[in-house]
């Protein structure tokens, strides 16, 4: 009897499975989120009766959803959403190849390290938001500024991670590649690139999070559309529910892009020991 | 085609870090290895035997002296000198089959030749059924068999092995030694095999070169003329082991660090 219970103890999973809803398994972390939102909504409903806080200042989850639907009805939701998404994608699309190429250059060519590394290390600690006003003066308030700004913010994250990863490539694998007759170019692909790709993907995920972070700042200052613009514009009209809707949308976008990349990583890197 | 290795007055000095003196791993080593010979480099750890192998492979540059393989000076790594490492050195992002096939792709064999050669090698090391696995899914012994298959698939003139079975348990080690010998007897080539195990050296080698800790000095050069397959339990085998062990003990005794202590 005692041994039986021991075995069941061992087999019990470390993470609770979470409740089932009509056969659909809900992850426990999702339950947390749903509970918080439900409690917030319940508080708002109670507030409708007793008015212990100003509902205009703190909208309910339902109110935020209503504001989102309102934006969608007006036809402006898609404009703002796509404007922000495109800026992030464009900026990342430029930053990734530039950062990876630069990291490879600095890691493999001594002169590139001497020329570029100190400059990059000097600029890197400056928060990109601190340079935004300068960028606006230089490049105006058009799309170029926002693209460059995202590229700039994402570049260093990817560059540093890639450079470290290239320097950490297992030297034994490079020796093996040499003894298999690989040329430097073949080695760059079959050993270095394959080896650093997981770290590049992680850094892309981090850079993407940063991009969502900084695009809002850029859109506060210099934009006619985009979620950051929407927040700032709604502040003028005291539409707090719209402000929160836009903020929540950025959260959802960040979450979704992160999960998308994680899923991609899991598919690409099945070979990893995890 | 196999090759003769000729090592002439080879010296390897590593520069000391931060003020510390330079370290001489090998000093004026000369060694001739005829074609098709199976040579074991035996010595205590830190005697420079792996450094010597790395120099023959072309992974390290010599400080003085030189190495020629089949008359051609060694200037860097090449597919003619295949290498098997203690750490397996399989590419973790490629399956077993892709690892073996990669060298054949590099060699620019036709696609059908690649497939044929890969299958033949994987069957030879009984990994054909595991060809779609990633290295992490294999045991140590299977990893090393895959690495040996990858190296032999390229058909190198010289096979360099750096303590390839050092990280394996005894049963696996013995089995892999037998498998290696079977493959080698099937297609003879020059093998330089680094080990610190006397038994392994006596099992495998035509010739055992014993190195001392004293700058890689060669303290003994023994011929093992036991008939193959060798029985690790036979009286002759144990006698050969005893002889090699005695040389190794002398190598340790001649170590200046030990004398000072």
Short mmCIF file of C-alpha atoms in Angstrom, two decimals:
data_model
loop_
_atom_site.label_atom_id
_atom_site.label_comp_id
_atom_site.label_asym_id
_atom_site.label_seq_id
_atom_site.Cartn_x
_atom_site.Cartn_y
_atom_site.Cartn_z
CA UNK A 1 0.00 0.00 0.00
CA UNK A 2 2.72 2.39 1.06
CA UNK A 3 4.80 1.61 -2.03
CA UNK A 4 1.77 2.19 -4.25
CA UNK A 5 1.29 5.71 -2.96
CA UNK A 6 5.01 6.35 -3.44
CA UNK A 7 4.74 5.52 -7.11
CA UNK A 8 1.71 7.76 -7.62
CA UNK A 9 3.65 10.55 -5.94
CA UNK A 10 6.47 10.18 -8.43
CA UNK A 11 4.15 10.10 -11.41
CA UNK A 12 2.31 13.22 -10.39
CA UNK A 13 3.32 16.02 -12.76
CA UNK A 14 5.21 18.96 -11.28
CA UNK A 15 2.90 21.53 -12.85
CA UNK A 16 -0.83 21.29 -12.12
CA UNK A 17 -2.76 20.30 -15.22
CA UNK A 18 -5.45 22.96 -14.92
CA UNK A 19 -9.19 22.49 -15.24
CA UNK A 20 -10.86 21.11 -18.34
CA UNK A 21 -13.49 23.18 -20.11
CA UNK A 22 -15.66 20.97 -22.31
CA UNK A 23 -12.74 18.68 -22.99
CA UNK A 24 -10.42 21.61 -23.80
CA UNK A 25 -7.45 21.75 -21.46
CA UNK A 26 -6.81 25.28 -20.20
CA UNK A 27 -3.21 26.03 -19.16
CA UNK A 28 -3.00 27.13 -15.48
CA UNK A 29 -1.34 30.41 -16.43
CA UNK A 30 -4.28 31.27 -18.67
CA UNK A 31 -6.56 30.60 -15.69
CA UNK A 32 -4.61 33.21 -13.72
CA UNK A 33 -5.07 35.80 -16.46
CA UNK A 34 -8.77 35.04 -16.89
CA UNK A 35 -9.30 35.25 -13.12
CA UNK A 36 -7.60 38.66 -12.88
CA UNK A 37 -9.68 40.03 -15.76
CA UNK A 38 -12.89 38.57 -14.29
CA UNK A 39 -12.13 40.10 -10.88
CA UNK A 40 -11.46 43.47 -12.51
CA UNK A 41 -14.77 43.22 -14.39
CA UNK A 42 -16.59 42.22 -11.19
CA UNK A 43 -15.10 45.24 -9.42
CA UNK A 44 -16.30 47.48 -12.24
CA UNK A 45 -19.83 46.07 -11.99
CA UNK A 46 -19.85 46.67 -8.21
CA UNK A 47 -18.57 50.18 -8.87
CA UNK A 48 -21.56 50.85 -11.14
CA UNK A 49 -23.74 50.54 -8.03
CA UNK A 50 -21.61 52.17 -5.36
CA UNK A 51 -19.35 54.52 -7.31
CA UNK A 52 -16.28 54.17 -5.11
CA UNK A 53 -13.98 55.25 -7.94
CA UNK A 54 -14.28 57.31 -11.13
CA UNK A 55 -15.18 54.84 -13.90
CA UNK A 56 -14.08 57.26 -16.62
CA UNK A 57 -10.51 57.16 -15.31
CA UNK A 58 -10.35 53.37 -14.89
CA UNK A 59 -12.37 51.63 -17.56
CA UNK A 60 -13.48 48.00 -17.14
CA UNK A 61 -12.25 45.14 -19.38
CA UNK A 62 -15.67 45.22 -21.02
CA UNK A 63 -15.26 48.94 -21.66
CA UNK A 64 -11.86 48.35 -23.26
CA UNK A 65 -13.32 45.66 -25.52
CA UNK A 66 -16.17 48.05 -26.42
CA UNK A 67 -13.63 50.76 -27.29
CA UNK A 68 -11.75 48.27 -29.48
CA UNK A 69 -14.95 47.29 -31.31
CA UNK A 70 -15.75 51.00 -31.72
CA UNK A 71 -12.35 51.55 -33.36
CA UNK A 72 -12.99 48.64 -35.64
CA UNK A 73 -16.42 50.04 -36.61
CA UNK A 74 -14.90 53.43 -37.39
CA UNK A 75 -12.42 51.67 -39.62
CA UNK A 76 -9.38 53.15 -37.85
CA UNK A 77 -8.34 50.03 -35.93
CA UNK A 78 -6.72 48.38 -38.93
CA UNK A 79 -4.97 51.64 -39.98
CA UNK A 80 -3.28 52.07 -36.59
CA UNK A 81 -2.55 48.37 -36.12
CA UNK A 82 -1.01 47.84 -39.55
CA UNK A 83 0.97 51.08 -39.34
CA UNK A 84 2.68 49.96 -36.11
CA UNK A 85 3.15 46.36 -37.32
CA UNK A 86 4.68 47.46 -40.61
CA UNK A 87 7.12 49.78 -38.86
CA UNK A 88 8.24 47.03 -36.52
CA UNK A 89 8.58 44.51 -39.38
CA UNK A 90 10.45 46.95 -41.61
CA UNK A 91 12.82 47.96 -38.82
CA UNK A 92 13.47 44.35 -37.81
CA UNK A 93 13.86 43.32 -41.44
CA UNK A 94 16.71 45.79 -41.77
CA UNK A 95 18.23 45.18 -38.34
CA UNK A 96 18.53 41.37 -38.53
CA UNK A 97 20.72 41.04 -41.65
CA UNK A 98 22.77 44.11 -40.72
CA UNK A 99 23.44 42.94 -37.16
CA UNK A 100 24.25 39.35 -38.16
CA UNK A 101 26.55 40.43 -41.00
CA UNK A 102 28.31 42.97 -38.81
CA UNK A 103 28.75 40.44 -35.99
CA UNK A 104 30.26 37.92 -38.41
CA UNK A 105 32.60 40.57 -39.77
CA UNK A 106 33.74 41.70 -36.32
CA UNK A 107 34.14 38.10 -35.10
CA UNK A 108 36.18 36.89 -38.07
CA UNK A 109 38.11 39.90 -39.30
CA UNK A 110 40.51 41.58 -36.91
CA UNK A 111 40.43 44.94 -38.70
CA UNK A 112 36.64 45.06 -38.52
CA UNK A 113 36.86 44.46 -34.79
CA UNK A 114 39.38 47.27 -34.34
CA UNK A 115 37.35 49.70 -36.46
CA UNK A 116 33.74 48.91 -35.50
CA UNK A 117 33.76 47.30 -32.07
CA UNK A 118 34.80 50.35 -29.99
CA UNK A 119 32.32 52.59 -31.82
CA UNK A 120 29.48 50.11 -31.32
CA UNK A 121 30.37 49.61 -27.66
CA UNK A 122 30.37 53.37 -27.15
CA UNK A 123 26.96 53.97 -28.73
CA UNK A 124 25.29 50.83 -27.35
CA UNK A 125 24.65 51.97 -23.75
CA UNK A 126 22.83 55.13 -24.91
CA UNK A 127 19.07 54.44 -24.65
CA UNK A 128 17.62 54.66 -28.14
CA UNK A 129 14.73 56.84 -26.89
CA UNK A 130 17.31 59.46 -25.91
CA UNK A 131 18.28 59.73 -29.57
CA UNK A 132 14.74 59.86 -30.94
CA UNK A 133 14.47 63.69 -30.95
CA UNK A 134 17.81 63.86 -32.79
CA UNK A 135 16.56 61.30 -35.33
CA UNK A 136 13.47 63.46 -35.89
CA UNK A 137 15.62 66.51 -36.54
CA UNK A 138 17.80 64.56 -38.95
CA UNK A 139 15.28 62.45 -40.82
CA UNK A 140 12.00 64.34 -40.34
CA UNK A 141 8.78 62.85 -39.03
CA UNK A 142 8.16 60.47 -41.92
CA UNK A 143 8.34 56.68 -42.06
CA UNK A 144 12.11 56.78 -42.51
CA UNK A 145 12.67 58.06 -38.97
CA UNK A 146 10.52 55.36 -37.43
CA UNK A 147 12.11 52.57 -39.48
CA UNK A 148 15.63 53.75 -38.68
CA UNK A 149 14.69 54.12 -35.04
CA UNK A 150 13.42 50.53 -34.76
CA UNK A 151 16.43 49.25 -36.73
CA UNK A 152 18.75 51.16 -34.43
CA UNK A 153 17.08 49.84 -31.27
CA UNK A 154 17.03 46.22 -32.47
CA UNK A 155 20.49 46.21 -34.05
CA UNK A 156 22.56 46.20 -30.87
CA UNK A 157 20.57 43.44 -29.20
CA UNK A 158 21.02 41.11 -32.17
CA UNK A 159 24.58 42.21 -32.83
CA UNK A 160 25.85 41.56 -29.31
CA UNK A 161 24.10 38.19 -28.97
CA UNK A 162 25.33 37.02 -32.39
CA UNK A 163 28.89 38.17 -31.77
CA UNK A 164 29.04 36.33 -28.43
CA UNK A 165 27.54 33.22 -30.02
CA UNK A 166 30.05 33.22 -32.89
CA UNK A 167 32.90 33.54 -30.44
CA UNK A 168 31.48 30.60 -28.44
CA UNK A 169 31.29 28.15 -31.35
CA UNK A 170 32.84 24.85 -30.21
CA UNK A 171 36.44 24.85 -31.55
CA UNK A 172 36.38 21.05 -31.78
CA UNK A 173 33.55 21.28 -34.32
CA UNK A 174 35.62 23.71 -36.40
CA UNK A 175 38.56 21.32 -36.29
CA UNK A 176 36.34 18.44 -37.33
CA UNK A 177 35.02 20.55 -40.20
CA UNK A 178 38.57 21.39 -41.29
CA UNK A 179 39.55 17.72 -41.26
CA UNK A 180 36.47 16.96 -43.39
CA UNK A 181 37.91 19.28 -46.01
CA UNK A 182 35.52 22.21 -45.56
CA UNK A 183 36.46 25.57 -47.04
CA UNK A 184 36.09 28.67 -44.82
CA UNK A 185 32.78 29.44 -46.55
CA UNK A 186 31.43 25.94 -46.03
CA UNK A 187 32.52 26.13 -42.40
CA UNK A 188 30.78 29.49 -42.00
CA UNK A 189 27.51 27.85 -43.04
CA UNK A 190 27.67 24.27 -41.73
CA UNK A 191 29.33 25.09 -38.40
CA UNK A 192 29.18 28.77 -37.43
CA UNK A 193 25.77 29.72 -38.82
CA UNK A 194 24.06 26.47 -37.78
CA UNK A 195 25.59 26.77 -34.33
CA UNK A 196 24.62 30.40 -33.65
CA UNK A 197 21.14 30.29 -35.20
CA UNK A 198 19.39 29.46 -31.90
CA UNK A 199 21.00 32.45 -30.16
CA UNK A 200 20.14 34.68 -33.12
CA UNK A 201 16.51 33.58 -32.81
CA UNK A 202 16.46 34.35 -29.08
CA UNK A 203 17.97 37.78 -29.71
CA UNK A 204 15.38 38.42 -32.44
CA UNK A 205 12.69 37.64 -29.89
CA UNK A 206 14.23 40.11 -27.40
CA UNK A 207 14.72 42.74 -30.11
CA UNK A 208 11.12 42.35 -31.20
CA UNK A 209 9.92 43.01 -27.65
CA UNK A 210 12.12 46.11 -27.57
CA UNK A 211 10.74 47.20 -30.95
CA UNK A 212 7.16 47.15 -29.63
CA UNK A 213 8.46 49.09 -26.68
CA UNK A 214 10.13 51.88 -28.65
CA UNK A 215 7.67 52.18 -31.55
CA UNK A 216 5.14 53.62 -29.13
CA UNK A 217 7.62 56.30 -28.10
CA UNK A 218 8.33 57.16 -31.71
CA UNK A 219 4.63 57.34 -32.52
CA UNK A 220 3.98 59.66 -29.55
CA UNK A 221 6.33 62.22 -31.04
CA UNK A 222 6.18 61.78 -34.77
CA UNK A 223 3.23 60.04 -36.38
CA UNK A 224 -0.25 60.51 -37.82
CA UNK A 225 -1.23 56.88 -37.29
CA UNK A 226 -0.16 53.87 -35.27
CA UNK A 227 -1.06 52.57 -31.83
CA UNK A 228 1.30 54.98 -30.05
CA UNK A 229 -0.28 57.87 -31.94
CA UNK A 230 -3.74 56.55 -31.01
CA UNK A 231 -2.84 56.55 -27.31
CA UNK A 232 -1.48 60.07 -27.41
CA UNK A 233 -4.36 61.35 -29.56
CA UNK A 234 -6.99 59.74 -27.28
CA UNK A 235 -5.38 61.43 -24.27
CA UNK A 236 -6.20 64.82 -25.81
CA UNK A 237 -9.88 63.74 -26.04
CA UNK A 238 -9.78 62.10 -22.62
CA UNK A 239 -10.79 58.74 -24.11
CA UNK A 240 -9.14 56.58 -21.51
CA UNK A 241 -10.87 53.40 -22.66
CA UNK A 242 -9.38 53.89 -26.16
CA UNK A 243 -5.96 54.56 -24.66
CA UNK A 244 -6.17 51.32 -22.74
CA UNK A 245 -7.49 49.46 -25.78
CA UNK A 246 -4.47 50.56 -27.79
CA UNK A 247 -2.12 49.63 -24.96
CA UNK A 248 -3.77 46.21 -24.65
CA UNK A 249 -3.43 45.68 -28.39
CA UNK A 250 0.31 46.31 -28.18
CA UNK A 251 0.45 43.76 -25.36
CA UNK A 252 -1.43 41.21 -27.44
CA UNK A 253 0.78 41.85 -30.48
CA UNK A 254 3.93 41.46 -28.42
CA UNK A 255 2.62 38.28 -26.86
CA UNK A 256 1.53 36.83 -30.20
CA UNK A 257 4.80 37.60 -31.99
CA UNK A 258 6.74 36.10 -29.10
CA UNK A 259 4.72 32.88 -29.19
CA UNK A 260 5.03 32.70 -32.96
CA UNK A 261 8.81 32.91 -32.75
CA UNK A 262 8.93 30.41 -29.88
CA UNK A 263 6.93 27.93 -31.93
CA UNK A 264 9.28 28.50 -34.86
CA UNK A 265 12.29 27.92 -32.61
CA UNK A 266 10.85 24.67 -31.35
CA UNK A 267 10.39 23.46 -34.92
CA UNK A 268 13.79 24.62 -36.16
CA UNK A 269 15.86 23.45 -33.24
CA UNK A 270 14.53 19.98 -32.51
CA UNK A 271 18.15 18.87 -32.39
CA UNK A 272 18.87 20.77 -29.17
CA UNK A 273 19.30 19.05 -25.83
CA UNK A 274 16.47 20.34 -23.71
CA UNK B 1 45.93 5.09 -51.35
CA UNK B 2 47.59 5.45 -48.04
CA UNK B 3 50.49 7.52 -46.99
CA UNK B 4 53.63 7.56 -45.05
CA UNK B 5 53.98 10.15 -42.33
CA UNK B 6 57.34 11.73 -41.76
CA UNK B 7 57.96 13.94 -38.74
CA UNK B 8 61.28 15.80 -38.65
CA UNK B 9 62.66 17.73 -35.68
CA UNK B 10 59.19 18.86 -34.63
CA UNK B 11 58.99 21.45 -31.85
CA UNK B 12 55.86 23.08 -30.47
CA UNK B 13 55.99 25.94 -28.00
CA UNK B 14 52.89 27.63 -26.60
CA UNK B 15 53.38 31.28 -25.63
CA UNK B 16 52.94 31.86 -21.90
CA UNK B 17 50.04 33.98 -20.73
CA UNK B 18 50.73 37.16 -18.74
CA UNK B 19 54.45 37.10 -18.06
CA UNK B 20 54.56 33.33 -17.40
CA UNK B 21 57.24 31.44 -19.31
CA UNK B 22 56.57 29.81 -22.66
CA UNK B 23 55.56 26.17 -22.47
CA UNK B 24 57.34 23.67 -24.67
CA UNK B 25 54.99 20.75 -25.34
CA UNK B 26 57.16 19.01 -27.90
CA UNK B 27 60.88 19.38 -28.43
CA UNK B 28 62.70 18.06 -31.49
CA UNK B 29 60.48 15.03 -32.18
CA UNK B 30 61.29 12.83 -35.15
CA UNK B 31 59.17 9.86 -36.17
CA UNK B 32 58.62 7.87 -39.35
CA UNK B 33 55.34 6.03 -39.84
CA UNK B 34 55.21 3.76 -42.89
CA UNK B 35 52.05 3.42 -44.98
CA UNK B 36 49.30 1.15 -43.62
CA UNK B 37 50.81 0.95 -40.16
CA UNK B 38 48.59 1.16 -37.08
CA UNK B 39 50.56 3.23 -34.56
CA UNK B 40 49.49 4.02 -31.02
CA UNK B 41 50.94 7.07 -29.29
CA UNK B 42 50.95 6.13 -25.63
CA UNK B 43 51.89 8.34 -22.73
CA UNK B 44 50.83 9.96 -19.48
CA UNK B 45 48.35 12.80 -19.77
CA UNK B 46 50.01 16.08 -20.66
CA UNK B 47 52.90 14.38 -22.48
CA UNK B 48 52.09 16.15 -25.72
CA UNK B 49 50.69 13.17 -27.63
CA UNK B 50 47.47 14.99 -28.50
CA UNK B 51 49.49 18.07 -29.48
CA UNK B 52 51.53 15.87 -31.82
CA UNK B 53 48.34 14.50 -33.37
CA UNK B 54 46.92 18.02 -33.72
CA UNK B 55 50.07 19.04 -35.59
CA UNK B 56 49.78 16.07 -37.97
CA UNK B 57 46.11 16.98 -38.50
CA UNK B 58 47.15 20.56 -39.29
CA UNK B 59 45.07 22.09 -36.49
CA UNK B 60 48.19 23.52 -34.88
CA UNK B 61 51.22 25.17 -36.45
CA UNK B 62 54.64 23.86 -35.51
CA UNK B 63 57.22 26.19 -33.95
CA UNK B 64 60.09 24.38 -35.67
CA UNK B 65 60.57 21.32 -37.80
CA UNK B 66 57.98 19.87 -40.12
CA UNK B 67 55.63 17.08 -41.06
CA UNK B 68 55.12 15.57 -44.47
CA UNK B 69 52.37 13.13 -45.40
CA UNK B 70 53.01 11.19 -48.63
CA UNK B 71 55.78 13.68 -49.35
CA UNK B 72 53.55 16.76 -49.06
CA UNK B 73 54.20 19.18 -46.18
CA UNK B 74 51.29 19.65 -43.77
CA UNK B 75 50.16 23.29 -43.78
CA UNK B 76 46.58 22.94 -42.50
CA UNK B 77 43.75 20.47 -42.05
CA UNK B 78 42.66 18.46 -45.08
CA UNK B 79 40.25 15.67 -45.92
CA UNK B 80 43.18 13.33 -46.66
CA UNK B 81 43.92 13.32 -42.93
CA UNK B 82 40.68 12.29 -41.25
CA UNK B 83 40.31 12.93 -37.54
CA UNK B 84 38.22 11.30 -34.82
CA UNK B 85 37.90 13.16 -31.53
CA UNK B 86 37.28 12.04 -27.97
CA UNK B 87 34.37 14.52 -27.83
CA UNK B 88 32.83 12.91 -30.97
CA UNK B 89 32.52 16.35 -32.65
CA UNK B 90 29.35 15.40 -34.49
CA UNK B 91 27.35 18.37 -35.72
CA UNK B 92 24.40 18.37 -33.31
CA UNK B 93 22.09 20.10 -35.83
CA UNK B 94 22.46 17.31 -38.38
CA UNK B 95 21.09 13.78 -38.13
CA UNK B 96 23.46 10.82 -38.13
CA UNK B 97 22.93 10.37 -41.86
CA UNK B 98 23.43 14.08 -42.62
CA UNK B 99 26.64 14.08 -40.57
CA UNK B 100 28.08 11.18 -42.55
CA UNK B 101 26.85 12.52 -45.87
CA UNK B 102 28.20 16.04 -45.30
CA UNK B 103 31.83 15.04 -45.91
CA UNK B 104 30.81 13.38 -49.18
CA UNK B 105 28.96 16.52 -50.25
CA UNK B 106 32.07 18.55 -49.48
CA UNK B 107 34.03 16.02 -51.58
CA UNK B 108 31.54 16.71 -54.42
CA UNK B 109 30.54 13.11 -54.99
CA UNK B 110 27.42 12.60 -57.10
CA UNK B 111 24.16 12.34 -55.20
CA UNK B 112 23.82 8.61 -55.82
CA UNK B 113 27.41 7.99 -54.72
CA UNK B 114 26.76 10.01 -51.57
CA UNK B 115 23.68 7.97 -50.73
CA UNK B 116 25.38 4.66 -51.49
CA UNK B 117 28.55 5.44 -49.53
CA UNK B 118 26.57 6.81 -46.57
CA UNK B 119 24.43 3.68 -46.38
CA UNK B 120 27.46 1.40 -46.65
CA UNK B 121 29.28 3.22 -43.82
CA UNK B 122 26.25 3.40 -41.55
CA UNK B 123 25.59 -0.31 -42.05
CA UNK B 124 29.26 -1.03 -41.30
CA UNK B 125 28.93 0.60 -37.88
CA UNK B 126 25.35 -0.76 -37.41
CA UNK B 127 23.77 2.69 -37.23
CA UNK B 128 21.61 2.43 -40.36
CA UNK B 129 18.48 1.99 -38.26
CA UNK B 130 19.40 5.11 -36.27
CA UNK B 131 20.25 7.28 -39.29
CA UNK B 132 17.44 9.80 -38.69
CA UNK B 133 18.38 10.45 -35.07
CA UNK B 134 20.15 13.55 -33.85
CA UNK B 135 23.46 13.04 -32.01
CA UNK B 136 21.87 13.93 -28.65
CA UNK B 137 19.59 10.91 -29.00
CA UNK B 138 22.56 8.51 -29.20
CA UNK B 139 24.66 6.86 -26.49
CA UNK B 140 28.36 7.70 -26.27
CA UNK B 141 29.34 4.53 -28.12
CA UNK B 142 26.85 5.18 -30.90
CA UNK B 143 28.05 8.77 -31.22
CA UNK B 144 31.63 7.63 -31.65
CA UNK B 145 30.59 4.98 -34.20
CA UNK B 146 28.78 7.72 -36.12
CA UNK B 147 31.88 9.94 -35.93
CA UNK B 148 34.10 7.10 -37.16
CA UNK B 149 31.67 6.41 -40.01
CA UNK B 150 31.69 10.10 -40.92
CA UNK B 151 35.48 10.18 -41.07
CA UNK B 152 35.94 6.87 -42.88
CA UNK B 153 33.22 7.70 -45.43
CA UNK B 154 35.54 10.36 -46.87
CA UNK B 155 38.13 7.58 -47.29
CA UNK B 156 41.12 9.50 -45.89
CA UNK B 157 44.67 8.29 -46.51
CA UNK B 158 45.51 8.74 -42.86
CA UNK B 159 43.22 8.23 -39.90
CA UNK B 160 44.06 10.26 -36.80
CA UNK B 161 42.29 9.29 -33.59
CA UNK B 162 42.58 11.36 -30.42
CA UNK B 163 41.62 9.12 -27.48
CA UNK B 164 38.42 8.24 -29.33
CA UNK B 165 37.26 5.65 -26.81
CA UNK B 166 38.48 7.49 -23.69
CA UNK B 167 35.02 8.58 -22.55
CA UNK B 168 33.35 5.19 -23.02
CA UNK B 169 32.74 2.36 -20.57
CA UNK B 170 34.95 -0.71 -20.82
CA UNK B 171 32.56 -3.05 -22.64
CA UNK B 172 31.71 -0.40 -25.24
CA UNK B 173 35.38 0.45 -25.59
CA UNK B 174 36.35 -3.17 -26.24
CA UNK B 175 33.56 -3.63 -28.75
CA UNK B 176 34.49 -0.45 -30.62
CA UNK B 177 38.16 -1.48 -30.66
CA UNK B 178 37.16 -4.76 -32.32
CA UNK B 179 34.89 -2.97 -34.79
CA UNK B 180 37.63 -0.48 -35.66
CA UNK B 181 40.11 -3.30 -36.27
CA UNK B 182 37.61 -5.15 -38.46
CA UNK B 183 37.07 -2.03 -40.58
CA UNK B 184 40.80 -1.33 -40.72
CA UNK B 185 41.61 -4.89 -41.77
CA UNK B 186 38.94 -4.57 -44.47
CA UNK B 187 40.57 -1.47 -45.93
CA UNK B 188 44.06 -0.85 -44.62
CA UNK B 189 45.29 2.67 -44.11
CA UNK B 190 47.74 4.50 -41.88
CA UNK B 191 46.31 5.04 -38.41
CA UNK B 192 47.76 7.19 -35.64
CA UNK B 193 45.84 6.49 -32.46
CA UNK B 194 46.43 8.44 -29.24
CA UNK B 195 45.64 6.65 -25.99
CA UNK B 196 46.74 6.46 -22.38
CA UNK B 197 45.54 2.87 -22.02
CA UNK B 198 48.19 0.16 -22.28
CA UNK B 199 45.57 -2.48 -23.00
CA UNK B 200 44.08 -0.41 -25.80
CA UNK B 201 47.50 0.13 -27.38
CA UNK B 202 48.36 -3.58 -27.23
CA UNK B 203 44.93 -4.54 -28.62
CA UNK B 204 45.12 -2.24 -31.61
CA UNK B 205 48.63 -1.38 -32.64
CA UNK B 206 51.29 -2.77 -34.91
CA UNK B 207 53.60 -0.42 -33.11
CA UNK B 208 53.44 1.49 -29.84
CA UNK B 209 55.32 4.76 -29.48
CA UNK B 210 55.69 5.61 -25.78
CA UNK B 211 56.10 9.30 -24.98
CA UNK B 212 57.44 10.77 -21.74
CA UNK B 213 56.16 13.88 -20.03
CA UNK B 214 59.55 15.45 -20.70
CA UNK B 215 58.66 17.65 -23.75
CA UNK B 216 57.09 14.73 -25.56
CA UNK B 217 60.36 12.81 -25.76
CA UNK B 218 59.89 9.37 -27.32
CA UNK B 219 61.10 6.93 -24.67
CA UNK B 220 60.27 3.67 -26.41
CA UNK B 221 59.22 2.43 -29.82
CA UNK B 222 57.82 -1.10 -29.55
CA UNK B 223 56.54 -3.50 -32.18
CA UNK B 224 53.51 -5.58 -31.22
CA UNK B 225 53.69 -8.64 -33.42
CA UNK B 226 50.82 -10.59 -31.82
CA UNK B 227 48.57 -12.25 -34.38
CA UNK B 228 45.10 -10.75 -34.95
CA UNK B 229 42.50 -11.15 -33.68
CA UNK B 230 44.18 -10.69 -30.34
CA UNK B 231 42.82 -12.33 -27.23
CA UNK B 232 42.99 -9.80 -24.39
CA UNK B 233 43.20 -12.69 -21.90
CA UNK B 234 45.99 -14.67 -23.57
CA UNK B 235 49.40 -15.09 -21.94
CA UNK B 236 51.20 -13.42 -24.87
CA UNK B 237 48.85 -10.46 -24.70
CA UNK B 238 49.41 -9.97 -20.99
CA UNK B 239 53.16 -10.27 -21.51
CA UNK B 240 53.06 -7.58 -24.19
CA UNK B 241 51.01 -5.41 -21.86
CA UNK B 242 53.61 -5.91 -19.12
CA UNK B 243 56.41 -4.89 -21.45
CA UNK B 244 54.59 -1.74 -22.58
CA UNK B 245 53.63 -0.91 -18.98
CA UNK B 246 57.27 -1.14 -17.93
CA UNK B 247 58.21 1.36 -20.65
CA UNK B 248 55.41 3.64 -19.56
CA UNK B 249 56.59 3.42 -15.94
CA UNK B 250 60.10 4.39 -17.08
CA UNK B 251 58.56 7.30 -19.00
CA UNK B 252 56.89 8.49 -15.80
CA UNK B 253 60.10 7.98 -13.79
CA UNK B 254 62.13 10.05 -16.25
CA UNK B 255 59.75 12.93 -15.74
CA UNK B 256 61.77 15.84 -14.32
CA UNK B 257 58.80 17.10 -12.31
CA UNK B 258 58.55 13.75 -10.53
CA UNK B 259 62.30 13.65 -9.93
CA UNK B 260 62.18 17.05 -8.33
CA UNK B 261 59.36 15.97 -6.03
#
